[in-house]
Amino acid sequence: MNEDRIAQLQKFREESPDDPFILYALATEYKEETPQKAKELFDELLEKHENYIGTYYHAAALYAEFFERDIADEIYQKGIALAQKNGEHHALRELQNAYTNFQFEE
């Protein structure tokens, strides 16, 4: 976790509070060392910016790490449906692969 980068992202968030990329960047910064904070930020993204496709992969993986498999499953499925609907083929392949791996881990 890079404290300088987090401080800069927090500043950007104050300047542009509705920018989903900034929220996403913050969540990924917190993911390794402060996963609960990352989870809160991913939840905010899923609630306020449900079309931000990058969220689904990381949010589902984090929920799986927290052993909240039902929620992770829902997030993967919603992300896959959204990627299909929007024709985001790269994101769709990544989500499908991650979801398949997730299912095998069960």
PDB file of N, CA, C and O in Angstrom, residues 1 26-39 42 57-59 61-62 65:
ATOM      1  N   MET A   1       0.857  -1.175   0.000  1.00  0.00           N
ATOM      2  CA  MET A   1       0.000   0.000   0.000  1.00  0.00           C
ATOM      3  C   MET A   1       0.898   1.231   0.000  1.00  0.00           C
ATOM      4  O   MET A   1       1.745   1.391   0.855  1.00  0.00           O
ATOM      5  N   LEU A  26      -8.645   3.548  -5.513  1.00  0.00           N
ATOM      6  CA  LEU A  26      -8.501   3.499  -4.058  1.00  0.00           C
ATOM      7  C   LEU A  26      -8.754   2.086  -3.528  1.00  0.00           C
ATOM      8  O   LEU A  26      -8.002   1.583  -2.690  1.00  0.00           O
ATOM      9  N   ALA A  27      -9.809   1.476  -4.003  1.00  0.00           N
ATOM     10  CA  ALA A  27     -10.144   0.124  -3.546  1.00  0.00           C
ATOM     11  C   ALA A  27      -9.022  -0.853  -3.843  1.00  0.00           C
ATOM     12  O   ALA A  27      -8.654  -1.670  -2.989  1.00  0.00           O
ATOM     13  N   THR A  28      -8.443  -0.759  -5.027  1.00  0.00           N
ATOM     14  CA  THR A  28      -7.362  -1.687  -5.362  1.00  0.00           C
ATOM     15  C   THR A  28      -6.098  -1.389  -4.556  1.00  0.00           C
ATOM     16  O   THR A  28      -5.333  -2.306  -4.261  1.00  0.00           O
ATOM     17  N   GLU A  29      -5.876  -0.138  -4.192  1.00  0.00           N
ATOM     18  CA  GLU A  29      -4.735   0.198  -3.324  1.00  0.00           C
ATOM     19  C   GLU A  29      -4.895  -0.429  -1.948  1.00  0.00           C
ATOM     20  O   GLU A  29      -3.933  -0.911  -1.361  1.00  0.00           O
ATOM     21  N   TYR A  30      -6.100  -0.410  -1.419  1.00  0.00           N
ATOM     22  CA  TYR A  30      -6.350  -0.931  -0.078  1.00  0.00           C
ATOM     23  C   TYR A  30      -6.461  -2.453  -0.038  1.00  0.00           C
ATOM     24  O   TYR A  30      -6.369  -3.059   1.038  1.00  0.00           O
ATOM     25  N   LYS A  31      -6.660  -3.084  -1.176  1.00  0.00           N
ATOM     26  CA  LYS A  31      -7.021  -4.498  -1.242  1.00  0.00           C
ATOM     27  C   LYS A  31      -6.080  -5.429  -0.473  1.00  0.00           C
ATOM     28  O   LYS A  31      -6.539  -6.315   0.237  1.00  0.00           O
ATOM     29  N   GLU A  32      -4.787  -5.238  -0.585  1.00  0.00           N
ATOM     30  CA  GLU A  32      -3.842  -6.168   0.039  1.00  0.00           C
ATOM     31  C   GLU A  32      -3.689  -5.973   1.549  1.00  0.00           C
ATOM     32  O   GLU A  32      -3.726  -6.931   2.299  1.00  0.00           O
ATOM     33  N   GLU A  33      -3.513  -4.735   1.971  1.00  0.00           N
ATOM     34  CA  GLU A  33      -3.183  -4.492   3.380  1.00  0.00           C
ATOM     35  C   GLU A  33      -4.379  -4.106   4.247  1.00  0.00           C
ATOM     36  O   GLU A  33      -4.325  -4.282   5.467  1.00  0.00           O
ATOM     37  N   THR A  34      -5.416  -3.575   3.628  1.00  0.00           N
ATOM     38  CA  THR A  34      -6.613  -3.174   4.376  1.00  0.00           C
ATOM     39  C   THR A  34      -7.839  -3.663   3.615  1.00  0.00           C
ATOM     40  O   THR A  34      -8.601  -2.860   3.059  1.00  0.00           O
ATOM     41  N   PRO A  35      -8.031  -4.983   3.544  1.00  0.00           N
ATOM     42  CA  PRO A  35      -9.098  -5.521   2.707  1.00  0.00           C
ATOM     43  C   PRO A  35     -10.504  -5.085   3.107  1.00  0.00           C
ATOM     44  O   PRO A  35     -11.372  -4.953   2.249  1.00  0.00           O
ATOM     45  N   GLN A  36     -10.736  -4.831   4.397  1.00  0.00           N
ATOM     46  CA  GLN A  36     -12.073  -4.389   4.811  1.00  0.00           C
ATOM     47  C   GLN A  36     -12.393  -3.023   4.203  1.00  0.00           C
ATOM     48  O   GLN A  36     -13.505  -2.787   3.755  1.00  0.00           O
ATOM     49  N   LYS A  37     -11.419  -2.134   4.159  1.00  0.00           N
ATOM     50  CA  LYS A  37     -11.614  -0.817   3.537  1.00  0.00           C
ATOM     51  C   LYS A  37     -11.857  -0.986   2.039  1.00  0.00           C
ATOM     52  O   LYS A  37     -12.732  -0.332   1.460  1.00  0.00           O
ATOM     53  N   ALA A  38     -11.103  -1.874   1.408  1.00  0.00           N
ATOM     54  CA  ALA A  38     -11.297  -2.142  -0.022  1.00  0.00           C
ATOM     55  C   ALA A  38     -12.708  -2.663  -0.274  1.00  0.00           C
ATOM     56  O   ALA A  38     -13.377  -2.249  -1.222  1.00  0.00           O
ATOM     57  N   LYS A  39     -13.158  -3.547   0.591  1.00  0.00           N
ATOM     58  CA  LYS A  39     -14.503  -4.125   0.460  1.00  0.00           C
ATOM     59  C   LYS A  39     -15.567  -3.031   0.530  1.00  0.00           C
ATOM     60  O   LYS A  39     -16.497  -3.010  -0.278  1.00  0.00           O
ATOM     61  N   PHE A  42     -15.433  -1.135  -2.771  1.00  0.00           N
ATOM     62  CA  PHE A  42     -16.031  -1.916  -3.849  1.00  0.00           C
ATOM     63  C   PHE A  42     -17.553  -1.942  -3.710  1.00  0.00           C
ATOM     64  O   PHE A  42     -18.276  -1.846  -4.707  1.00  0.00           O
ATOM     65  N   TYR A  57     -14.724  -8.037 -11.132  1.00  0.00           N
ATOM     66  CA  TYR A  57     -13.662  -9.030 -10.995  1.00  0.00           C
ATOM     67  C   TYR A  57     -13.026  -8.946  -9.606  1.00  0.00           C
ATOM     68  O   TYR A  57     -12.918  -9.949  -8.888  1.00  0.00           O
ATOM     69  N   HIS A  58     -12.602  -7.758  -9.224  1.00  0.00           N
ATOM     70  CA  HIS A  58     -11.890  -7.587  -7.954  1.00  0.00           C
ATOM     71  C   HIS A  58     -12.810  -7.705  -6.744  1.00  0.00           C
ATOM     72  O   HIS A  58     -12.424  -8.267  -5.715  1.00  0.00           O
ATOM     73  N   ALA A  59     -14.015  -7.174  -6.862  1.00  0.00           N
ATOM     74  CA  ALA A  59     -14.954  -7.254  -5.740  1.00  0.00           C
ATOM     75  C   ALA A  59     -15.332  -8.709  -5.464  1.00  0.00           C
ATOM     76  O   ALA A  59     -15.343  -9.141  -4.307  1.00  0.00           O
ATOM     77  N   ALA A  61     -13.615 -11.411  -6.182  1.00  0.00           N
ATOM     78  CA  ALA A  61     -12.446 -12.106  -5.637  1.00  0.00           C
ATOM     79  C   ALA A  61     -12.251 -11.765  -4.158  1.00  0.00           C
ATOM     80  O   ALA A  61     -11.923 -12.649  -3.355  1.00  0.00           O
ATOM     81  N   LEU A  62     -12.457 -10.527  -3.803  1.00  0.00           N
ATOM     82  CA  LEU A  62     -12.294 -10.122  -2.406  1.00  0.00           C
ATOM     83  C   LEU A  62     -13.352 -10.770  -1.519  1.00  0.00           C
ATOM     84  O   LEU A  62     -13.049 -11.256  -0.429  1.00  0.00           O
ATOM     85  N   GLU A  65     -12.352 -14.229  -0.849  1.00  0.00           N
ATOM     86  CA  GLU A  65     -11.305 -14.287   0.170  1.00  0.00           C
ATOM     87  C   GLU A  65     -11.882 -14.172   1.576  1.00  0.00           C
ATOM     88  O   GLU A  65     -11.337 -14.727   2.526  1.00  0.00           O
TER      89      GLU A  65
END
